[in-house]
Coordinates of C-alpha atoms and ligand atoms in Angstrom, one line a residue:
M98 CA 116.7 35.4 130.9
A99 CA 118.1 37.7 128.2
S100 CA 114.7 38.1 126.6
K101 CA 113.2 39.1 129.9
L102 CA 115.9 41.8 130.3
V103 CA 115.2 43.0 126.7
A104 CA 111.5 43.1 127.5
A105 CA 112.1 45.1 130.7
L106 CA 114.4 47.5 129.0
A107 CA 111.8 48.0 126.2
S108 CA 109.0 48.7 128.6
F109 CA 111.3 51.1 130.5
L110 CA 112.1 53.0 127.3
L111 CA 108.5 53.1 126.3
L112 CA 107.5 54.5 129.7
S113 CA 110.3 57.1 129.4
S114 CA 109.1 58.3 126.1
V115 CA 105.5 58.6 127.4
G116 CA 107.0 60.6 130.2
V117 CA 108.8 62.9 127.8
V118 CA 105.6 63.5 125.8
I119 CA 103.8 64.4 129.0
A120 CA 106.7 66.8 129.9
I121 CA 106.4 68.5 126.5
A122 CA 102.7 68.9 127.0
I123 CA 103.0 70.4 130.5
I124 CA 105.7 72.8 129.3
Q125 CA 103.5 74.0 126.4
I126 CA 100.4 74.5 128.7
Y127 CA 102.5 76.2 131.3
K128 CA 103.9 78.6 128.6
I129 CA 100.5 79.4 127.3
T130 CA 99.0 79.9 130.8
Y131 CA 101.7 81.6 132.8
L132 CA 104.4 82.9 130.5
S133 CA 102.3 84.9 128.1
P134 CA 103.0 88.6 129.0
G135 CA 100.2 89.7 126.7
L136 CA 100.2 92.1 123.8
K137 CA 102.1 95.2 122.9
Y138 CA 100.8 98.1 120.9
G139 CA 102.1 100.7 118.5
I140 CA 100.4 103.7 116.8
V141 CA 101.4 105.3 113.5
L142 CA 99.7 108.3 111.8
D143 CA 100.0 108.4 108.1
C144 CA 99.6 112.0 107.2
G145 CA 99.1 111.9 103.4
S146 CA 98.3 114.7 101.0
S147 CA 94.5 114.1 100.9
R148 CA 93.9 112.6 104.4
T149 CA 95.3 111.2 107.6
T150 CA 95.0 107.6 108.5
V151 CA 95.7 106.2 112.0
Y152 CA 96.9 102.6 112.4
L153 CA 96.9 100.7 115.6
Y154 CA 99.1 97.6 115.5
D155 CA 99.5 94.8 118.1
W156 CA 101.8 91.8 118.6
P157 CA 102.7 89.3 121.3
A158 CA 105.2 91.0 123.6
E159 CA 107.6 88.0 123.9
K160 CA 107.8 87.7 120.1
E161 CA 108.4 91.3 119.3
N162 CA 111.6 90.6 117.3
D163 CA 110.1 87.7 115.4
T164 CA 108.8 88.2 111.9
G165 CA 105.2 88.3 110.7
V166 CA 103.7 88.6 114.2
I167 CA 102.5 92.2 114.0
K168 CA 98.9 92.7 113.1
E169 CA 96.7 95.7 112.4
K170 CA 94.2 96.0 115.1
L171 CA 92.4 99.1 114.0
Q172 CA 92.5 101.7 111.2
C173 CA 90.8 105.0 111.5
N174 CA 90.5 107.5 108.6
V175 CA 90.5 111.1 109.9
K176 CA 87.7 112.9 108.0
G177 CA 88.7 116.1 106.2
P178 CA 91.8 117.1 104.2
G179 CA 95.4 116.2 104.9
I180 CA 97.4 118.1 107.5
S181 CA 99.1 120.1 104.8
D182 CA 95.8 122.0 104.5
L183 CA 95.8 123.0 108.2
G184 CA 96.0 126.7 108.7
L185 CA 94.2 127.6 105.4
N186 CA 90.7 128.0 106.9
S187 CA 90.0 128.1 110.6
S188 CA 86.5 126.6 110.5
Q189 CA 87.8 123.7 108.4
D190 CA 90.7 123.3 110.8
K191 CA 88.3 123.1 113.7
E192 CA 86.4 120.3 112.0
T193 CA 89.6 118.4 111.2
W194 CA 90.7 118.5 114.8
I195 CA 87.4 117.2 115.9
H196 CA 87.8 114.2 113.6
F197 CA 91.4 113.8 114.8
K198 CA 90.2 113.5 118.4
K199 CA 87.5 111.0 117.4
C200 CA 90.1 108.7 115.8
M201 CA 92.5 109.0 118.7
A202 CA 89.7 108.2 121.2
Q203 CA 88.9 105.1 119.1
V204 CA 92.6 104.1 119.2
K205 CA 92.7 104.7 123.0
Q206 CA 89.8 102.4 123.5
G207 CA 91.6 99.7 121.5
I208 CA 94.5 99.6 124.0
P209 CA 94.2 98.5 127.7
A210 CA 94.7 101.5 130.0
S211 CA 97.7 99.8 131.6
A212 CA 99.5 99.7 128.3
H213 CA 98.9 103.3 127.3
N214 CA 102.1 104.8 128.6
S215 CA 104.3 102.1 127.0
T216 CA 102.6 102.4 123.6
P217 CA 104.9 104.2 121.1
I218 CA 103.2 106.7 118.8
F219 CA 104.8 107.9 115.5
L220 CA 103.7 110.4 112.9
G221 CA 105.0 110.4 109.3
A222 CA 104.0 113.0 106.8
T223 CA 104.4 112.3 103.1
A224 CA 104.2 114.1 99.8
G225 CA 101.5 116.7 100.7
M226 CA 103.9 118.0 103.4
R227 CA 106.9 117.6 101.2
L228 CA 105.2 120.0 98.7
L229 CA 104.2 122.5 101.4
Q230 CA 107.8 122.4 102.7
H231 CA 109.0 123.5 99.2
Q232 CA 106.4 126.2 99.0
N233 CA 106.4 127.5 102.6
E234 CA 108.7 125.9 105.1
T235 CA 107.5 128.1 108.0
A236 CA 104.0 126.8 107.5
S237 CA 105.1 123.2 107.3
N238 CA 107.2 123.5 110.4
Q239 CA 104.3 125.1 112.3
I240 CA 102.0 122.2 111.4
L241 CA 104.5 119.6 112.5
L242 CA 105.0 121.4 115.7
D243 CA 101.2 121.6 116.4
M244 CA 100.9 117.9 115.6
K245 CA 103.8 117.1 117.9
N246 CA 102.3 119.1 120.7
Y247 CA 99.0 117.4 120.2
L248 CA 100.5 113.9 120.2
Q249 CA 102.6 114.6 123.3
S250 CA 99.4 115.6 125.1
L251 CA 98.1 112.0 124.6
P252 CA 98.8 109.3 127.2
F253 CA 101.1 107.4 124.8
Q254 CA 104.9 107.3 124.4
F255 CA 105.6 110.0 121.8
Q256 CA 108.4 108.9 119.4
N257 CA 108.6 111.0 116.3
A258 CA 106.7 113.4 114.0
S259 CA 108.5 114.2 110.8
I260 CA 108.3 114.5 107.1
I261 CA 109.7 111.3 105.6
S262 CA 111.5 111.4 102.2
G263 CA 110.0 109.7 99.2
E264 CA 112.9 107.1 99.2
E265 CA 112.2 106.3 102.8
E266 CA 108.5 105.9 102.0
G267 CA 109.3 103.5 99.2
L268 CA 111.7 101.5 101.3
Y269 CA 109.3 101.3 104.3
G270 CA 106.6 100.1 101.9
W271 CA 108.9 97.4 100.6
I272 CA 109.7 96.3 104.2
T273 CA 106.0 96.1 105.0
V274 CA 105.2 94.0 101.9
N275 CA 107.9 91.5 102.6
Y276 CA 107.4 91.4 106.4
L277 CA 103.8 90.6 105.9
M278 CA 104.6 87.9 103.3
D279 CA 107.2 86.2 105.6
N280 CA 109.8 86.7 103.0
F281 CA 112.5 87.7 105.4
L282 CA 112.3 84.7 107.8
Q283 CA 110.2 81.7 108.3
K284 CA 109.9 79.1 111.1
D285 CA 111.1 75.7 110.0
L286 CA 110.0 72.3 111.2
W287 CA 112.2 72.6 114.2
N288 CA 110.7 75.9 115.2
S289 CA 113.8 77.9 114.5
W290 CA 114.0 80.9 112.2
V291 CA 115.5 80.4 108.8
R292 CA 115.5 82.3 105.6
P293 CA 112.9 80.8 103.4
H294 CA 114.4 78.4 100.9
G295 CA 115.0 80.2 97.6
A296 CA 113.6 83.3 99.2
Q297 CA 112.5 86.0 96.7
T298 CA 111.4 89.3 97.9
A299 CA 108.4 91.1 96.3
G300 CA 108.5 94.6 94.9
S301 CA 106.3 97.4 96.2
L302 CA 104.1 99.7 94.1
D303 CA 102.5 102.5 96.1
L304 CA 100.2 105.2 94.7
G305 CA 99.3 108.1 97.0
G306 CA 97.5 111.4 96.3
A307 CA 100.7 113.4 95.6
S308 CA 103.5 110.9 95.0
T309 CA 104.1 107.4 93.9
Q310 CA 106.8 105.0 94.9
I311 CA 108.4 101.9 93.4
A312 CA 110.8 99.7 95.3
F313 CA 112.2 96.2 94.6
A314 CA 115.3 94.2 95.3
T315 CA 117.8 94.1 92.5
T316 CA 121.1 92.4 91.7
D317 CA 122.0 95.3 89.5
D318 CA 125.0 97.0 91.2
A319 CA 126.1 98.8 88.1
R320 CA 125.0 102.2 89.4
G321 CA 124.4 103.5 92.8
E322 CA 121.5 105.8 92.0
G323 CA 118.4 104.9 93.9
L324 CA 120.0 101.8 95.4
T325 CA 120.0 101.3 99.1
K326 CA 121.6 98.4 101.0
V327 CA 119.6 97.2 104.0
V328 CA 120.6 94.4 106.4
L329 CA 117.6 92.6 107.9
Y330 CA 117.9 89.5 110.1
G331 CA 121.5 89.0 109.0
Y332 CA 120.9 89.3 105.2
E333 CA 121.8 92.1 102.9
Y334 CA 119.4 93.3 100.3
T335 CA 120.0 95.9 97.6
V336 CA 116.8 97.7 97.1
Y337 CA 116.1 100.1 94.3
T338 CA 113.6 102.8 95.3
H339 CA 112.3 105.9 93.7
S340 CA 109.5 108.3 94.5
F341 CA 108.0 110.6 91.9
L342 CA 106.7 113.7 93.5
C343 CA 103.6 115.2 91.7
F344 CA 102.9 111.8 90.2
G345 CA 100.4 110.8 92.9
K346 CA 96.9 110.1 91.6
N347 CA 95.4 113.5 92.5
E348 CA 98.3 115.7 91.5
A349 CA 98.8 113.8 88.2
E350 CA 95.2 114.3 87.4
K351 CA 95.5 118.1 88.1
T352 CA 98.5 118.0 85.7
V353 CA 96.4 116.3 83.0
L354 CA 93.6 118.9 83.5
A355 CA 96.1 121.8 83.5
K356 CA 97.5 120.6 80.1
L357 CA 94.0 120.3 78.7
V358 CA 93.1 123.8 79.9
Q359 CA 96.3 125.1 78.4
G360 CA 95.4 123.5 75.0
S361 CA 91.9 124.9 75.0
T362 CA 90.7 128.3 73.7
D363 CA 87.5 128.5 75.8
P364 CA 87.6 128.2 79.6
N365 CA 83.9 127.5 79.5
N366 CA 84.3 124.5 77.2
V367 CA 87.3 122.4 78.0
Q368 CA 87.1 118.9 76.6
N369 CA 88.5 116.1 78.8
P370 CA 88.5 112.7 77.1
C371 CA 89.0 111.0 80.5
Y372 CA 85.7 112.1 81.9
P373 CA 82.7 110.2 80.8
L374 CA 80.5 111.3 78.0
G375 CA 77.5 113.3 79.3
F376 CA 79.4 114.5 82.3
N377 CA 80.4 118.2 83.0
I378 CA 81.9 119.9 86.0
T379 CA 82.7 123.5 86.8
M380 CA 85.7 124.2 89.0
R381 CA 87.8 127.2 90.0
E382 CA 91.0 127.8 88.2
D383 CA 93.0 127.5 91.4
F384 CA 91.8 124.0 92.0
I385 CA 93.8 123.0 89.0
F386 CA 96.7 125.6 89.0
G387 CA 96.9 126.4 92.7
S388 CA 99.0 123.3 93.4
E389 CA 102.8 123.4 93.6
C390 CA 102.8 120.6 91.0
T391 CA 101.0 122.7 88.3
R392 CA 102.3 126.1 89.1
K393 CA 104.6 126.1 86.1
L394 CA 101.7 125.2 83.8
R395 CA 99.6 128.3 84.7
V396 CA 97.9 130.0 81.8
A397 CA 99.0 133.5 81.0
D398 CA 95.8 135.1 82.2
Y399 CA 95.6 132.9 85.3
N400 CA 92.9 134.0 87.7
P401 CA 92.4 131.7 90.7
E402 CA 88.7 132.7 91.0
R403 CA 87.7 132.2 87.4
N404 CA 85.4 129.2 86.7
I405 CA 86.4 126.6 84.2
T406 CA 83.8 124.2 82.8
I407 CA 85.0 120.8 81.6
F408 CA 83.0 118.4 79.5
G409 CA 83.6 114.6 79.4
G410 CA 84.6 113.0 76.1
G411 CA 84.6 109.3 77.1
D412 CA 87.4 108.5 74.7
A413 CA 89.8 105.8 75.9
A414 CA 92.4 106.4 73.2
E415 CA 92.4 110.2 73.6
C416 CA 92.6 109.8 77.4
R417 CA 95.6 107.5 77.1
K418 CA 97.3 110.2 75.0
A419 CA 96.4 113.0 77.4
V420 CA 97.8 110.9 80.3
R421 CA 101.0 109.9 78.4
H422 CA 101.5 113.6 77.8
I423 CA 102.4 114.3 81.5
F424 CA 105.2 111.7 81.4
D425 CA 108.5 112.7 79.9
L426 CA 109.2 109.4 78.1
S427 CA 111.8 110.8 75.6
S428 CA 114.5 111.8 78.1
C429 CA 115.2 108.1 78.7
H430 CA 116.4 107.8 75.0
G431 CA 115.0 104.3 74.8
S432 CA 117.3 103.0 77.5
Q433 CA 116.0 99.9 79.2
N434 CA 117.5 101.0 82.6
C435 CA 115.4 104.1 82.8
S436 CA 111.7 104.7 83.8
F437 CA 110.7 108.2 82.8
N438 CA 111.7 111.8 83.3
G439 CA 115.2 110.5 82.8
V440 CA 115.2 108.5 86.1
Y441 CA 117.5 105.5 86.3
Q442 CA 115.7 102.2 87.1
P443 CA 117.0 98.7 86.7
P444 CA 114.7 96.3 84.9
V445 CA 111.7 95.2 87.1
S446 CA 111.9 91.6 88.2
G447 CA 109.9 89.2 90.4
K448 CA 106.5 89.6 92.0
F449 CA 105.0 92.9 92.9
K450 CA 102.3 94.1 95.2
A451 CA 100.4 97.1 93.9
Y452 CA 98.5 98.8 96.7
A453 CA 96.9 102.1 97.8
G454 CA 95.7 104.0 94.7
F455 CA 96.8 101.1 92.5
Y456 CA 94.5 98.8 94.4
Y457 CA 91.5 101.2 94.4
T458 CA 91.8 101.6 90.6
A459 CA 91.9 97.9 90.0
W460 CA 89.0 97.5 92.5
A461 CA 86.9 100.0 90.4
L462 CA 87.6 98.0 87.3
R463 CA 86.8 94.8 89.2
L464 CA 90.2 93.4 88.6
I465 CA 91.7 93.0 92.0
G466 CA 94.4 90.4 92.5
S467 CA 96.2 89.4 89.2
S468 CA 95.0 90.0 85.7
T469 CA 96.6 90.0 82.3
L470 CA 97.7 93.1 80.6
D471 CA 95.2 92.6 77.8
Q472 CA 92.4 92.1 80.3
F473 CA 93.4 95.3 82.1
N474 CA 93.5 97.3 78.9
S475 CA 90.3 96.0 77.5
T476 CA 88.4 96.4 80.8
L477 CA 89.5 100.0 81.1
W478 CA 88.7 100.6 77.5
S479 CA 85.1 99.5 78.0
F480 CA 84.9 101.4 81.3
C481 CA 86.0 104.6 79.5
S482 CA 83.5 104.1 76.8
M483 CA 80.5 104.0 79.1
D484 CA 78.6 107.3 79.3
W485 CA 77.8 109.0 82.6
P486 CA 74.2 107.7 83.1
N487 CA 75.3 104.2 82.3
L488 CA 78.4 104.4 84.6
K489 CA 76.3 105.6 87.5
Q490 CA 73.8 102.8 87.0
N491 CA 76.5 100.1 86.8
Y492 CA 78.8 101.2 89.6
S493 CA 77.8 102.2 93.1
I494 CA 80.7 104.5 93.6
T495 CA 80.4 108.1 94.7
E496 CA 80.3 110.5 91.7
K497 CA 83.3 112.4 92.9
H498 CA 85.5 109.3 92.5
L499 CA 83.6 107.6 89.7
K500 CA 84.2 110.4 87.2
S501 CA 88.0 109.9 87.6
Y502 CA 88.5 106.1 87.3
C503 CA 88.9 106.2 83.5
Y504 CA 91.7 108.7 84.1
S505 CA 93.3 106.7 86.9
A506 CA 93.0 103.4 85.0
N507 CA 94.9 105.0 82.1
Y508 CA 97.4 106.5 84.6
V509 CA 98.0 103.1 86.2
Y510 CA 98.4 101.5 82.7
T511 CA 100.8 104.2 81.5
I512 CA 103.1 104.4 84.5
L513 CA 103.4 100.6 84.8
V514 CA 103.8 99.9 81.1
D515 CA 105.4 103.0 79.5
G516 CA 107.1 104.2 82.7
Y517 CA 108.3 101.2 84.7
K518 CA 108.4 98.9 81.6
F519 CA 106.2 96.1 82.7
N520 CA 105.3 93.9 79.7
T521 CA 102.7 91.2 79.0
E522 CA 104.9 88.7 81.0
S523 CA 105.9 90.7 84.0
W524 CA 102.4 92.2 84.4
D525 CA 101.2 88.8 85.4
H526 CA 103.4 89.0 88.5
I527 CA 101.7 92.2 89.7
S528 CA 99.0 91.6 92.3
F529 CA 96.7 94.5 93.1
E530 CA 96.0 94.1 96.8
R531 CA 95.0 96.2 99.8
Q532 CA 96.0 93.9 102.6
V533 CA 98.0 90.8 103.5
K534 CA 96.8 88.7 106.4
N535 CA 94.2 91.4 107.3
T536 CA 96.8 94.0 107.7
S537 CA 96.9 97.0 105.3
I538 CA 99.9 97.3 103.0
A539 CA 101.2 100.7 103.8
W540 CA 104.6 102.2 104.6
T541 CA 103.5 102.8 108.2
L542 CA 104.3 99.3 109.4
G543 CA 107.8 99.3 107.9
Y544 CA 108.3 102.8 109.5
M545 CA 107.4 101.6 112.9
L546 CA 109.5 98.4 112.5
T547 CA 112.5 100.4 111.5
L548 CA 112.3 103.3 114.0
S549 CA 111.8 100.9 116.9
N550 CA 114.5 98.5 115.8
M551 CA 112.1 95.6 115.6
I552 CA 113.9 94.1 112.6
P553 CA 117.4 93.4 113.9
A554 CA 120.2 93.8 111.4
E555 CA 122.0 90.8 113.0
A556 CA 120.8 87.3 112.5
K557 CA 120.2 86.9 116.2
L558 CA 117.1 85.0 115.6
V559 CA 118.5 82.4 113.3
R560 CA 119.1 80.0 116.1
L561 CA 116.9 78.4 118.7
P562 CA 115.8 80.7 121.5
I563 CA 116.1 79.2 125.0
D564 CA 112.6 77.8 125.4
N565 CA 112.6 76.3 122.0
T566 CA 116.0 74.6 122.7
L567 CA 114.4 72.8 125.6
F568 CA 111.5 71.9 123.5
A569 CA 113.6 70.7 120.6
G570 CA 115.8 68.8 123.1
L571 CA 112.8 67.0 124.6
L572 CA 111.5 66.2 121.1
F573 CA 114.9 64.8 120.2
L574 CA 115.0 62.7 123.3
F575 CA 111.5 61.4 122.6
S576 CA 112.4 60.4 119.0
A577 CA 115.6 58.7 120.2
L578 CA 113.7 56.8 122.9
I579 CA 111.1 55.7 120.4
I580 CA 113.8 54.4 118.0
I581 CA 115.7 52.6 120.7
T582 CA 112.4 51.0 121.9
L583 CA 111.6 49.8 118.4
V584 CA 115.1 48.3 118.0
F585 CA 114.8 46.5 121.4
L586 CA 111.3 45.3 120.4
I587 CA 112.6 43.9 117.1
I588 CA 115.5 42.2 118.9
F589 CA 113.1 40.8 121.4
L590 CA 110.8 39.4 118.7
I591 CA 113.6 37.9 116.8
R592 CA 114.8 36.1 120.0
M593 CA 111.2 34.9 120.7
C594 CA 111.0 33.3 117.3
Y595 CA 114.2 31.4 117.3
Ligands
NAG120 C1 114.2 93.2 120.3 O1 115.4 93.7 119.8 C2 115.7 95.0 120.4 C3 116.9 95.5 119.7 O2 117.7 94.5 119.2 C4 115.9 94.8 121.9 O3 116.2 96.0 122.5 C5 114.7 94.2 122.5 O4 114.9 93.9 123.9 C6 114.3 92.9 121.8 N1 113.0 92.5 122.4 C7 112.8 91.2 122.7 C8 111.4 90.9 123.3 O5 113.6 90.3 122.6
NAG121 C1 112.6 111.1 113.5 O1 112.5 110.6 112.2 C2 113.4 111.3 111.3 C3 113.2 110.8 109.9 O2 112.8 109.5 109.9 C4 114.8 111.1 111.8 O3 115.7 111.8 110.9 C5 115.0 111.6 113.2 O4 116.2 111.3 113.7 C6 113.9 110.9 114.1 N1 114.0 111.5 115.4 C7 113.9 110.8 116.5 C8 113.9 111.6 117.8 O5 113.9 109.6 116.5
NAG122 C1 76.0 119.5 82.9 O1 75.6 118.5 83.8 C2 74.4 118.7 84.5 C3 74.1 117.5 85.4 O2 75.2 117.5 86.4 C4 73.2 118.8 83.5 O3 72.0 119.0 84.2 C5 73.6 119.8 82.5 O4 72.6 119.8 81.5 C6 74.9 119.6 81.9 N1 75.2 120.8 81.0 C7 75.5 120.7 79.7 C8 75.8 122.0 79.0 O5 75.6 119.6 79.2
NAG123 C1 82.0 130.4 89.8 O1 80.8 129.5 90.0 C2 80.3 129.6 91.3 C3 79.2 128.5 91.3 O2 79.5 127.4 90.7 C4 79.7 131.0 91.5 O3 79.2 131.1 92.8 C5 80.8 132.0 91.3 O4 80.3 133.3 91.4 C6 81.5 131.8 90.0 N1 82.7 132.7 89.9 C7 82.9 133.5 88.9 C8 84.1 134.4 89.0 O5 82.2 133.6 87.9
NAG124 C1 121.1 97.8 82.1 O1 121.1 96.8 83.2 C2 121.7 95.5 82.8 C3 121.5 94.6 83.9 O2 120.5 94.9 84.8 C4 123.1 95.7 82.5 O3 123.7 94.5 82.0 C5 123.2 96.8 81.4 O4 124.6 97.1 81.1 C6 122.5 98.1 81.7 N1 122.5 99.0 80.6 C7 122.8 100.3 80.8 C8 122.8 101.1 79.5 O5 123.1 100.8 81.8
NAG125 C1 93.6 98.3 74.3 O1 92.3 97.8 74.0 C2 91.6 98.4 72.9 C3 90.2 97.9 72.8 O2 90.2 96.5 72.9 C4 92.5 98.3 71.7 O3 91.9 99.0 70.6 C5 93.9 98.8 71.9 O4 94.7 98.6 70.8 C6 94.5 98.1 73.1 N1 95.7 98.8 73.4 C7 96.8 98.1 73.6 C8 98.1 98.8 73.8 O5 96.8 96.9 73.7

């Protein structure tokens, strides 16, 4: 009699658990089929010193405040110079605007028409415009106004068009890196958001044309310089960030050239150890000295239209010296908490992602990802030692860029080792990458996340959202029923045997 009751109960519980499983399945299918409100979109224009890049991002609408859900759908490089060059030459401007419109048309096609007017569009201008602002604020304001008017004429939801500071740029880059790496929050087994166990954030190394940024979380609270406190998903981070204006790849190269011209007696025969042996180039003096970054280095008889001819020397050791010469390494007086030019910096720690110009330099050396410091040095050494015909034969890179990779490799080495104080150990933790999960590492994503409040300061997400509570509840019920069923079955079997 009792055993029959136990058997009946066991079958009832078994049936109930099957029922629960079916319920879970139906809810999941229903959610996928009916409750998916589709994608949301966001556009960010990165107006750099040498060019403008347009990014289109998308993400599932109902997950907008989750982490790691935003993906890059499209990237379009606007051909032509950066927006800081607008207004210099009307035929060049005309061309640039044509390319702008081409990119925006491509972006428009990437977004369903019904979502156009709810798609936010942001513009952030960086070091090229920072320099122009120093030099001629009226001109920079006019360019921003023109850009703003243009963006407002598009069918999107205009948000902001402004020059962002170097520190903001560094911080947004750091947010992008860690957002893409899921370092802020992760889903646990129960589908709820938690801070990854033993979470470490990664540092961010960004190299643009006119400025470079370093940003990393630090525990060093000794001094406030360059330290920003940010609260993301309920956790506070102290982030060190610094931007070096004029230390972008192109402006720093102009500074190297300017110093070489200064030290030379014959403008028709300037030796550059960073250019390959057998290479020569003639450029106008204002290409080198016309920039705000090299203005102070102008030679006494500066004549913007005069031609300067530069010959390559292909000498890695001399190139290293010439590059080091643009860094003021003495004003740190050997302090460990100082990078260069007397700038405070706590010791680097943890992993780093090196992207943009850092990535492209490593790419040219065929050293993307991680490498050892010795590997990096010896690879750049043999790269620099190759003469121009050999280099052209071995690398299918446009000549305009190929000629400068010996310089940029030495620049990368010098800023990381002599500047930021990476050593043989910490170098191993640098990864030279362009993307994480098919999304470009760029400050633009962090900028959009911040300006649209998509990373809540409060830990709102660190608990189960409603639908997940139901799901977890059912899962719990299912597990409980299974366990009770097993207990009953065991009792039943024991009773049968005795
Ligand atoms: C995301 O967070 C913002 C600000 O906290 C809020 O306005 C918005 O409604 C949230 N979106 C969703 C889908 O929860
Ligand atoms: C635009 O961005 C700048 C800098 O990020 C900020 O100071 C300003 O308040 C923003 N304007 C609007 C309208 O959001
Ligand atoms: C400079 O380079 C060109 C090829 O770009 C070459 O034809 C020319 O001979 C070189 N001039 C000198 C003086 O080496
Ligand atoms: C500089 O060189 C260009 C061609 O490379 C030439 O057209 C121009 O006249 C030269 N300028 C001067 C001042 O010699
Ligand atoms: C450098 O930083 C370390 C910790 O990061 C600290 O202990 C030390 O006092 C600092 N030194 C100077 C000179 O600020
Ligand atoms: C870099 O590599 C070259 C060639 O292998 C070597 O002569 C030089 O000493 C190295 N420099 C450093 C700092 O390791």
